[in-house]
PDB file of C-alpha atoms in Angstrom:
ATOM      1  CA  UNK A   1       0.000   0.000   0.000  1.00 75.00           C
ATOM      2  CA  UNK A   2       1.450   3.402  -0.953  1.00 86.00           C
ATOM      3  CA  UNK A   3       2.057   6.039   1.697  1.00 88.00           C
ATOM      4  CA  UNK A   4       1.867   8.793  -0.920  1.00 94.00           C
ATOM      5  CA  UNK A   5      -0.218   8.950  -4.082  1.00 97.00           C
ATOM      6  CA  UNK A   6      -0.389  11.783  -6.629  1.00 97.00           C
ATOM      7  CA  UNK A   7      -3.213  11.823  -9.172  1.00 98.00           C
ATOM      8  CA  UNK A   8      -2.798  14.139 -12.141  1.00 98.00           C
ATOM      9  CA  UNK A   9      -6.111  14.884 -13.827  1.00 98.00           C
ATOM     10  CA  UNK A  10      -7.756  16.762 -16.620  1.00 98.00           C
ATOM     11  CA  UNK A  11     -11.516  17.108 -16.830  1.00 97.00           C
ATOM     12  CA  UNK A  12     -13.569  18.855 -19.478  1.00 96.00           C
ATOM     13  CA  UNK A  13     -16.852  19.423 -17.690  1.00 94.00           C
ATOM     14  CA  UNK A  14     -16.281  17.424 -14.517  1.00 96.00           C
ATOM     15  CA  UNK A  15     -16.901  13.717 -15.135  1.00 97.00           C
ATOM     16  CA  UNK A  16     -13.253  12.754 -14.733  1.00 98.00           C
ATOM     17  CA  UNK A  17     -12.835  14.973 -11.687  1.00 98.00           C
ATOM     18  CA  UNK A  18     -15.754  13.186 -10.008  1.00 98.00           C
ATOM     19  CA  UNK A  19     -14.086   9.817 -10.660  1.00 98.00           C
ATOM     20  CA  UNK A  20     -10.662  11.031  -9.486  1.00 98.00           C
ATOM     21  CA  UNK A  21     -12.155  12.417  -6.263  1.00 98.00           C
ATOM     22  CA  UNK A  22     -14.024   9.163  -5.571  1.00 98.00           C
ATOM     23  CA  UNK A  23     -10.787   7.212  -5.952  1.00 98.00           C
ATOM     24  CA  UNK A  24      -8.943   9.682  -3.722  1.00 98.00           C
ATOM     25  CA  UNK A  25     -11.579   9.282  -1.006  1.00 98.00           C
ATOM     26  CA  UNK A  26     -11.178   5.502  -1.079  1.00 98.00           C
ATOM     27  CA  UNK A  27      -7.392   5.697  -0.971  1.00 98.00           C
ATOM     28  CA  UNK A  28      -7.545   8.125   1.957  1.00 97.00           C
ATOM     29  CA  UNK A  29      -9.953   5.848   3.809  1.00 97.00           C
ATOM     30  CA  UNK A  30      -7.191   3.234   3.683  1.00 96.00           C
ATOM     31  CA  UNK A  31      -4.499   5.507   5.057  1.00 96.00           C
ATOM     32  CA  UNK A  32      -2.946   6.906   1.882  1.00 96.00           C
ATOM     33  CA  UNK A  33      -1.810  10.504   1.610  1.00 97.00           C
ATOM     34  CA  UNK A  34      -3.434  11.526  -1.678  1.00 97.00           C
ATOM     35  CA  UNK A  35      -3.067  14.723  -3.684  1.00 97.00           C
ATOM     36  CA  UNK A  36      -5.013  15.701  -6.808  1.00 97.00           C
ATOM     37  CA  UNK A  37      -3.171  17.909  -9.298  1.00 97.00           C
ATOM     38  CA  UNK A  38      -4.719  19.440 -12.447  1.00 97.00           C
ATOM     39  CA  UNK A  39      -2.557  18.623 -15.465  1.00 97.00           C
ATOM     40  CA  UNK A  40      -2.995  22.155 -16.772  1.00 96.00           C
ATOM     41  CA  UNK A  41      -1.301  23.585 -13.672  1.00 95.00           C
ATOM     42  CA  UNK A  42       1.680  21.206 -13.428  1.00 96.00           C
ATOM     43  CA  UNK A  43       4.885  21.024 -15.447  1.00 97.00           C
ATOM     44  CA  UNK A  44       5.294  17.236 -15.855  1.00 97.00           C
ATOM     45  CA  UNK A  45       9.039  17.538 -16.244  1.00 96.00           C
ATOM     46  CA  UNK A  46       9.270  18.734 -12.617  1.00 96.00           C
ATOM     47  CA  UNK A  47       7.415  15.775 -11.089  1.00 94.00           C
ATOM     48  CA  UNK A  48       9.539  13.723  -8.696  1.00 93.00           C
ATOM     49  CA  UNK A  49       7.522  10.583  -7.899  1.00 93.00           C
ATOM     50  CA  UNK A  50       7.932   9.333  -4.344  1.00 90.00           C
ATOM     51  CA  UNK A  51       4.926   7.009  -4.342  1.00 95.00           C
ATOM     52  CA  UNK A  52       2.224   5.901  -6.744  1.00 98.00           C
ATOM     53  CA  UNK A  53       1.240   8.086  -9.698  1.00 98.00           C
ATOM     54  CA  UNK A  54      -2.253   8.237 -11.185  1.00 98.00           C
ATOM     55  CA  UNK A  55      -3.445   9.689 -14.494  1.00 98.00           C
ATOM     56  CA  UNK A  56      -7.125  10.605 -14.921  1.00 98.00           C
ATOM     57  CA  UNK A  57      -8.576  12.093 -18.103  1.00 98.00           C
ATOM     58  CA  UNK A  58     -11.528  11.924 -20.531  1.00 97.00           C
ATOM     59  CA  UNK A  59     -11.690  10.089 -23.827  1.00 96.00           C
ATOM     60  CA  UNK A  60     -12.012  12.331 -26.879  1.00 92.00           C
ATOM     61  CA  UNK A  61     -12.129  11.261 -30.547  1.00 86.00           C
ATOM     62  CA  UNK A  62     -11.648   7.647 -29.334  1.00 87.00           C
ATOM     63  CA  UNK A  63      -8.308   8.689 -27.824  1.00 92.00           C
ATOM     64  CA  UNK A  64      -7.691  11.643 -25.509  1.00 95.00           C
ATOM     65  CA  UNK A  65      -6.810  15.289 -25.900  1.00 95.00           C
ATOM     66  CA  UNK A  66      -3.378  16.310 -27.207  1.00 94.00           C
ATOM     67  CA  UNK A  67      -2.827  18.235 -23.976  1.00 96.00           C
ATOM     68  CA  UNK A  68      -3.087  14.946 -22.045  1.00 97.00           C
ATOM     69  CA  UNK A  69      -0.727  13.094 -24.399  1.00 95.00           C
ATOM     70  CA  UNK A  70       1.776  15.958 -24.174  1.00 96.00           C
ATOM     71  CA  UNK A  71       1.618  15.856 -20.376  1.00 98.00           C
ATOM     72  CA  UNK A  72       2.302  12.108 -20.302  1.00 97.00           C
ATOM     73  CA  UNK A  73       5.048  12.259 -22.924  1.00 96.00           C
ATOM     74  CA  UNK A  74       6.880  14.924 -20.890  1.00 97.00           C
ATOM     75  CA  UNK A  75       6.747  13.118 -17.548  1.00 98.00           C
ATOM     76  CA  UNK A  76      10.054  13.141 -15.721  1.00 96.00           C
ATOM     77  CA  UNK A  77      11.714   9.681 -15.624  1.00 96.00           C
ATOM     78  CA  UNK A  78       9.762   7.555 -13.158  1.00 95.00           C
ATOM     79  CA  UNK A  79      12.522   5.290 -11.791  1.00 94.00           C
ATOM     80  CA  UNK A  80      10.076   2.348 -11.762  1.00 97.00           C
ATOM     81  CA  UNK A  81       7.376   4.251  -9.839  1.00 97.00           C
ATOM     82  CA  UNK A  82       4.003   2.442 -10.006  1.00 98.00           C
ATOM     83  CA  UNK A  83       1.512   4.247 -12.257  1.00 98.00           C
ATOM     84  CA  UNK A  84      -2.161   3.695 -13.092  1.00 98.00           C
ATOM     85  CA  UNK A  85      -4.692   5.353 -15.362  1.00 98.00           C
ATOM     86  CA  UNK A  86      -8.442   5.884 -15.369  1.00 98.00           C
ATOM     87  CA  UNK A  87     -10.425   7.473 -18.149  1.00 98.00           C
ATOM     88  CA  UNK A  88     -14.057   8.466 -18.529  1.00 98.00           C
ATOM     89  CA  UNK A  89     -16.008   7.996 -21.717  1.00 95.00           C
ATOM     90  CA  UNK A  90     -19.518   8.064 -23.105  1.00 89.00           C
ATOM     91  CA  UNK A  91     -19.001   5.214 -25.558  1.00 83.00           C
ATOM     92  CA  UNK A  92     -15.793   3.702 -26.911  1.00 80.00           C
ATOM     93  CA  UNK A  93     -12.096   4.541 -26.862  1.00 83.00           C
ATOM     94  CA  UNK A  94      -9.835   2.029 -28.608  1.00 80.00           C
ATOM     95  CA  UNK A  95      -6.710   4.177 -28.855  1.00 85.00           C
ATOM     96  CA  UNK A  96      -5.814   5.031 -25.275  1.00 93.00           C
ATOM     97  CA  UNK A  97      -5.070   2.162 -22.901  1.00 94.00           C
ATOM     98  CA  UNK A  98      -2.406   0.231 -24.794  1.00 92.00           C
ATOM     99  CA  UNK A  99      -0.637   3.163 -26.450  1.00 92.00           C
ATOM    100  CA  UNK A 100      -0.508   5.124 -23.182  1.00 95.00           C
ATOM    101  CA  UNK A 101       0.979   2.109 -21.413  1.00 95.00           C
ATOM    102  CA  UNK A 102       3.886   2.193 -23.819  1.00 94.00           C
ATOM    103  CA  UNK A 103       4.337   5.934 -23.283  1.00 95.00           C
ATOM    104  CA  UNK A 104       4.579   5.672 -19.491  1.00 97.00           C
ATOM    105  CA  UNK A 105       6.832   2.604 -19.721  1.00 96.00           C
ATOM    106  CA  UNK A 106       9.143   4.557 -21.995  1.00 96.00           C
ATOM    107  CA  UNK A 107       9.263   7.259 -19.304  1.00 97.00           C
ATOM    108  CA  UNK A 108      10.429   4.723 -16.713  1.00 97.00           C
ATOM    109  CA  UNK A 109       7.150   4.018 -14.877  1.00 98.00           C
ATOM    110  CA  UNK A 110       5.716   0.627 -13.955  1.00 98.00           C
ATOM    111  CA  UNK A 111       2.089   0.288 -15.199  1.00 98.00           C
ATOM    112  CA  UNK A 112      -0.109  -1.367 -12.557  1.00 98.00           C
ATOM    113  CA  UNK A 113      -3.678  -0.707 -13.652  1.00 98.00           C
ATOM    114  CA  UNK A 114      -6.003   0.774 -16.254  1.00 97.00           C
ATOM    115  CA  UNK A 115      -9.763   1.259 -16.088  1.00 97.00           C
ATOM    116  CA  UNK A 116     -12.338   2.963 -18.296  1.00 97.00           C
ATOM    117  CA  UNK A 117     -15.541   4.228 -16.675  1.00 97.00           C
ATOM    118  CA  UNK A 118     -18.656   5.239 -18.546  1.00 96.00           C
ATOM    119  CA  UNK A 119     -20.043   8.650 -17.647  1.00 96.00           C
ATOM    120  CA  UNK A 120     -22.581  11.036 -19.229  1.00 93.00           C
ATOM    121  CA  UNK A 121     -21.839  12.617 -22.600  1.00 88.00           C
ATOM    122  CA  UNK A 122     -21.067  16.315 -22.514  1.00 84.00           C
ATOM    123  CA  UNK A 123     -21.408  16.643 -26.298  1.00 76.00           C
ATOM    124  CA  UNK A 124     -25.041  15.567 -26.660  1.00 68.00           C
ATOM    125  CA  UNK A 125     -26.532  16.090 -23.193  1.00 62.00           C
ATOM    126  CA  UNK A 126     -29.907  17.056 -24.650  1.00 63.00           C
ATOM    127  CA  UNK A 127     -30.383  13.431 -25.717  1.00 62.00           C
ATOM    128  CA  UNK A 128     -30.121  12.067 -22.151  1.00 66.00           C
ATOM    129  CA  UNK A 129     -32.297  12.877 -19.155  1.00 77.00           C
ATOM    130  CA  UNK A 130     -30.797  14.553 -16.124  1.00 81.00           C
ATOM    131  CA  UNK A 131     -31.956  11.663 -13.974  1.00 87.00           C
ATOM    132  CA  UNK A 132     -30.159   9.122 -16.142  1.00 89.00           C
ATOM    133  CA  UNK A 133     -27.024  11.248 -16.049  1.00 91.00           C
ATOM    134  CA  UNK A 134     -27.144  11.282 -12.261  1.00 93.00           C
ATOM    135  CA  UNK A 135     -27.443   7.487 -12.209  1.00 94.00           C
ATOM    136  CA  UNK A 136     -24.401   7.246 -14.498  1.00 94.00           C
ATOM    137  CA  UNK A 137     -22.402   9.552 -12.235  1.00 96.00           C
ATOM    138  CA  UNK A 138     -23.289   7.574  -9.114  1.00 97.00           C
ATOM    139  CA  UNK A 139     -22.414   4.319 -10.849  1.00 98.00           C
ATOM    140  CA  UNK A 140     -19.148   5.884 -12.032  1.00 98.00           C
ATOM    141  CA  UNK A 141     -18.229   6.827  -8.462  1.00 98.00           C
ATOM    142  CA  UNK A 142     -18.940   3.278  -7.265  1.00 98.00           C
ATOM    143  CA  UNK A 143     -16.764   1.813 -10.011  1.00 98.00           C
ATOM    144  CA  UNK A 144     -14.001   4.306  -9.210  1.00 98.00           C
ATOM    145  CA  UNK A 145     -13.995   3.313  -5.535  1.00 98.00           C
ATOM    146  CA  UNK A 146     -13.903  -0.367  -6.462  1.00 98.00           C
ATOM    147  CA  UNK A 147     -11.018   0.311  -8.840  1.00 98.00           C
ATOM    148  CA  UNK A 148      -9.093   1.997  -6.018  1.00 98.00           C
ATOM    149  CA  UNK A 149      -9.649  -1.057  -3.817  1.00 98.00           C
ATOM    150  CA  UNK A 150      -8.550  -3.366  -6.621  1.00 98.00           C
ATOM    151  CA  UNK A 151      -5.368  -1.334  -7.078  1.00 98.00           C
ATOM    152  CA  UNK A 152      -4.581  -1.560  -3.370  1.00 97.00           C
ATOM    153  CA  UNK A 153      -5.203  -5.311  -3.411  1.00 97.00           C
ATOM    154  CA  UNK A 154      -3.027  -5.876  -6.484  1.00 97.00           C
ATOM    155  CA  UNK A 155      -5.948  -7.132  -8.556  1.00 97.00           C
ATOM    156  CA  UNK A 156      -5.412  -4.824 -11.544  1.00 98.00           C
ATOM    157  CA  UNK A 157      -3.460  -4.988 -14.781  1.00 97.00           C
ATOM    158  CA  UNK A 158      -2.621  -2.546 -17.543  1.00 96.00           C
ATOM    159  CA  UNK A 159      -2.372  -4.550 -20.719  1.00 84.00           C
ATOM    160  CA  UNK A 160      -1.559  -3.714 -24.300  1.00 72.00           C
ATOM    161  CA  UNK A 161      -2.941  -5.533 -27.321  1.00 67.00           C
ATOM    162  CA  UNK A 162      -0.549  -4.512 -30.109  1.00 66.00           C
ATOM    163  CA  UNK A 163      -1.198  -3.471 -33.704  1.00 57.00           C
ATOM    164  CA  UNK A 164      -4.886  -2.430 -33.827  1.00 62.00           C
ATOM    165  CA  UNK A 165      -4.868   0.051 -30.907  1.00 64.00           C
ATOM    166  CA  UNK A 166      -1.516   1.408 -32.081  1.00 70.00           C
ATOM    167  CA  UNK A 167      -2.829   1.883 -35.610  1.00 71.00           C
ATOM    168  CA  UNK A 168      -5.985   3.497 -34.253  1.00 65.00           C
ATOM    169  CA  UNK A 169      -3.867   5.810 -32.104  1.00 69.00           C
ATOM    170  CA  UNK A 170      -1.790   6.784 -35.147  1.00 69.00           C
ATOM    171  CA  UNK A 171      -5.028   7.747 -36.899  1.00 67.00           C
ATOM    172  CA  UNK A 172      -6.857   9.519 -34.086  1.00 70.00           C
ATOM    173  CA  UNK A 173      -3.707  11.228 -32.827  1.00 71.00           C
ATOM    174  CA  UNK A 174      -2.598  12.420 -36.228  1.00 73.00           C
ATOM    175  CA  UNK A 175      -1.988  16.170 -36.523  1.00 77.00           C
ATOM    176  CA  UNK A 176      -4.536  16.465 -39.344  1.00 75.00           C
ATOM    177  CA  UNK A 177      -7.215  14.946 -37.108  1.00 79.00           C
ATOM    178  CA  UNK A 178      -6.722  17.582 -34.423  1.00 81.00           C
ATOM    179  CA  UNK A 179      -6.414  20.323 -37.035  1.00 85.00           C
ATOM    180  CA  UNK A 180      -9.884  19.239 -38.109  1.00 82.00           C
ATOM    181  CA  UNK A 181     -11.053  19.384 -34.478  1.00 83.00           C
ATOM    182  CA  UNK A 182      -9.567  22.860 -34.195  1.00 82.00           C
ATOM    183  CA  UNK A 183     -11.394  23.816 -37.398  1.00 85.00           C
ATOM    184  CA  UNK A 184     -14.647  23.448 -35.460  1.00 79.00           C
ATOM    185  CA  UNK A 185     -13.752  26.812 -33.941  1.00 82.00           C
ATOM    186  CA  UNK A 186     -15.632  28.108 -36.972  1.00 84.00           C
ATOM    187  CA  UNK A 187     -18.790  26.382 -35.731  1.00 85.00           C
ATOM    188  CA  UNK A 188     -18.605  28.065 -32.327  1.00 88.00           C
ATOM    189  CA  UNK A 189     -20.671  31.233 -32.249  1.00 90.00           C
ATOM    190  CA  UNK A 190     -21.206  33.843 -29.561  1.00 94.00           C
ATOM    191  CA  UNK A 191     -24.564  35.539 -29.163  1.00 93.00           C
ATOM    192  CA  UNK A 192     -23.569  39.169 -28.776  1.00 94.00           C
ATOM    193  CA  UNK A 193     -26.933  40.057 -27.261  1.00 95.00           C
ATOM    194  CA  UNK A 194     -26.578  37.457 -24.490  1.00 96.00           C
ATOM    195  CA  UNK A 195     -22.822  37.599 -23.812  1.00 97.00           C
ATOM    196  CA  UNK A 196     -21.762  39.848 -20.919  1.00 96.00           C
ATOM    197  CA  UNK A 197     -17.997  39.488 -21.613  1.00 96.00           C
ATOM    198  CA  UNK A 198     -17.510  38.003 -18.142  1.00 97.00           C
ATOM    199  CA  UNK A 199     -14.415  36.135 -19.358  1.00 96.00           C
ATOM    200  CA  UNK A 200     -15.246  32.798 -17.726  1.00 97.00           C
ATOM    201  CA  UNK A 201     -14.878  30.936 -21.033  1.00 96.00           C
ATOM    202  CA  UNK A 202     -11.362  32.326 -21.535  1.00 97.00           C
ATOM    203  CA  UNK A 203     -10.456  31.564 -17.915  1.00 96.00           C
ATOM    204  CA  UNK A 204     -11.577  27.935 -18.199  1.00 97.00           C
ATOM    205  CA  UNK A 205     -10.071  27.179 -21.614  1.00 96.00           C
ATOM    206  CA  UNK A 206      -7.201  24.719 -20.980  1.00 96.00           C
ATOM    207  CA  UNK A 207      -5.285  25.688 -24.128  1.00 95.00           C
ATOM    208  CA  UNK A 208      -5.743  29.487 -23.986  1.00 95.00           C
ATOM    209  CA  UNK A 209      -7.779  29.407 -27.191  1.00 95.00           C
ATOM    210  CA  UNK A 210     -10.161  32.227 -26.221  1.00 96.00           C
ATOM    211  CA  UNK A 211      -9.508  35.948 -25.888  1.00 96.00           C
ATOM    212  CA  UNK A 212     -11.951  38.782 -25.167  1.00 95.00           C
ATOM    213  CA  UNK A 213     -12.026  41.174 -28.112  1.00 92.00           C
ATOM    214  CA  UNK A 214     -14.264  42.560 -26.527  1.00 93.00           C
ATOM    215  CA  UNK A 215     -16.481  39.460 -26.824  1.00 94.00           C
ATOM    216  CA  UNK A 216     -14.972  35.946 -26.839  1.00 95.00           C
ATOM    217  CA  UNK A 217     -12.918  35.210 -29.943  1.00 95.00           C
ATOM    218  CA  UNK A 218     -11.478  31.775 -30.780  1.00 94.00           C
ATOM    219  CA  UNK A 219      -7.879  31.412 -31.974  1.00 93.00           C
ATOM    220  CA  UNK A 220      -8.037  28.165 -33.951  1.00 92.00           C
ATOM    221  CA  UNK A 221      -6.529  25.762 -31.385  1.00 92.00           C
ATOM    222  CA  UNK A 222      -9.732  24.280 -29.905  1.00 93.00           C
ATOM    223  CA  UNK A 223      -9.581  20.710 -28.567  1.00 94.00           C
ATOM    224  CA  UNK A 224     -13.361  20.524 -27.930  1.00 91.00           C
ATOM    225  CA  UNK A 225     -13.279  19.989 -24.164  1.00 94.00           C
ATOM    226  CA  UNK A 226     -16.743  21.676 -24.079  1.00 92.00           C
ATOM    227  CA  UNK A 227     -15.971  23.897 -21.094  1.00 95.00           C
ATOM    228  CA  UNK A 228     -16.843  27.201 -22.770  1.00 94.00           C
ATOM    229  CA  UNK A 229     -20.206  25.951 -24.035  1.00 91.00           C
ATOM    230  CA  UNK A 230     -21.164  24.181 -20.843  1.00 92.00           C
ATOM    231  CA  UNK A 231     -20.133  26.823 -18.316  1.00 95.00           C
ATOM    232  CA  UNK A 232     -21.167  30.049 -20.050  1.00 95.00           C
ATOM    233  CA  UNK A 233     -23.522  31.547 -17.427  1.00 95.00           C
ATOM    234  CA  UNK A 234     -25.663  33.167 -20.119  1.00 94.00           C
ATOM    235  CA  UNK A 235     -25.721  30.239 -22.557  1.00 92.00           C
ATOM    236  CA  UNK A 236     -24.315  32.611 -25.156  1.00 94.00           C
ATOM    237  CA  UNK A 237     -21.965  30.133 -26.875  1.00 93.00           C
ATOM    238  CA  UNK A 238     -23.312  27.639 -29.392  1.00 89.00           C
ATOM    239  CA  UNK A 239     -21.752  24.850 -31.456  1.00 84.00           C
ATOM    240  CA  UNK A 240     -23.280  24.934 -34.916  1.00 79.00           C
ATOM    241  CA  UNK A 241     -26.876  23.789 -35.196  1.00 76.00           C
ATOM    242  CA  UNK A 242     -26.618  21.121 -32.494  1.00 69.00           C
ATOM    243  CA  UNK A 243     -29.462  21.246 -29.970  1.00 68.00           C
ATOM    244  CA  UNK A 244     -27.645  21.330 -26.642  1.00 71.00           C
ATOM    245  CA  UNK A 245     -28.420  21.581 -22.991  1.00 77.00           C
ATOM    246  CA  UNK A 246     -25.307  22.663 -21.038  1.00 83.00           C
ATOM    247  CA  UNK A 247     -23.764  19.755 -19.127  1.00 89.00           C
ATOM    248  CA  UNK A 248     -21.879  20.616 -15.935  1.00 92.00           C
ATOM    249  CA  UNK A 249     -20.869  17.763 -13.651  1.00 95.00           C
ATOM    250  CA  UNK A 250     -19.094  20.044 -11.156  1.00 96.00           C
ATOM    251  CA  UNK A 251     -19.076  23.798 -10.473  1.00 95.00           C
ATOM    252  CA  UNK A 252     -16.659  25.811 -12.592  1.00 95.00           C
ATOM    253  CA  UNK A 253     -14.614  26.782  -9.525  1.00 94.00           C
ATOM    254  CA  UNK A 254     -13.576  23.116  -9.027  1.00 95.00           C
ATOM    255  CA  UNK A 255     -11.849  22.855 -12.404  1.00 93.00           C
ATOM    256  CA  UNK A 256      -8.071  23.328 -12.452  1.00 84.00           C
ATOM    257  CA  UNK A 257      -7.837  23.254  -8.680  1.00 82.00           C
ATOM    258  CA  UNK A 258      -5.410  21.108  -6.691  1.00 79.00           C
ATOM    259  CA  UNK A 259      -6.641  19.284  -3.593  1.00 81.00           C
TER     260      UNK A 259
END
């Protein structure tokens, strides 16, 4: 059992943060000193692991965001420190678990567990009832706690089936794919009558893709984390013609906060 455990997380609209907090609570209940660190606030090259390391993030485009891959690829050498991952997803990944295992192994870490947990979609929340979303979140927290117990008991593995996941990762992680994602900036519109230029969207953007000019303006580097759409207090930001109901799993103030 580790004395110290650091979990580095990124969460778009809160699903992953809920899972990471549930795991942290279970670890703490068993005597572990646990710290949660937002990936966007930590330079991975400065990390000096002295216990277990956890990575928590959402699935996006069947893989995960470039900002998460860049964080993992820049981790300081782990000196055989145990590491685990957990991701949250609405459907299917296919290009995360195995490829990420090879990344952390190449950085000198020892993979001990990987788990994917289904949570509500933040892209099409209008298609799912609020009650069903709450059931998914509660189930996700239960699975996260069980995963923490399994890690402590040594009942987890982090496998890698070669070829297909690696090929899928090469496709979904290709620069042209994320240039296409960034192109969707053009589908994001701001209702000038509703927007109050409060700046929350720019504050929450994990890749500094939004500036106030004087209303929000996008700079072409969007990774579609959905924060700006979901947390705009006036509902002034829209994504094309999609019918959307803002999805917020946690309050905005909890994002990018260490605990």
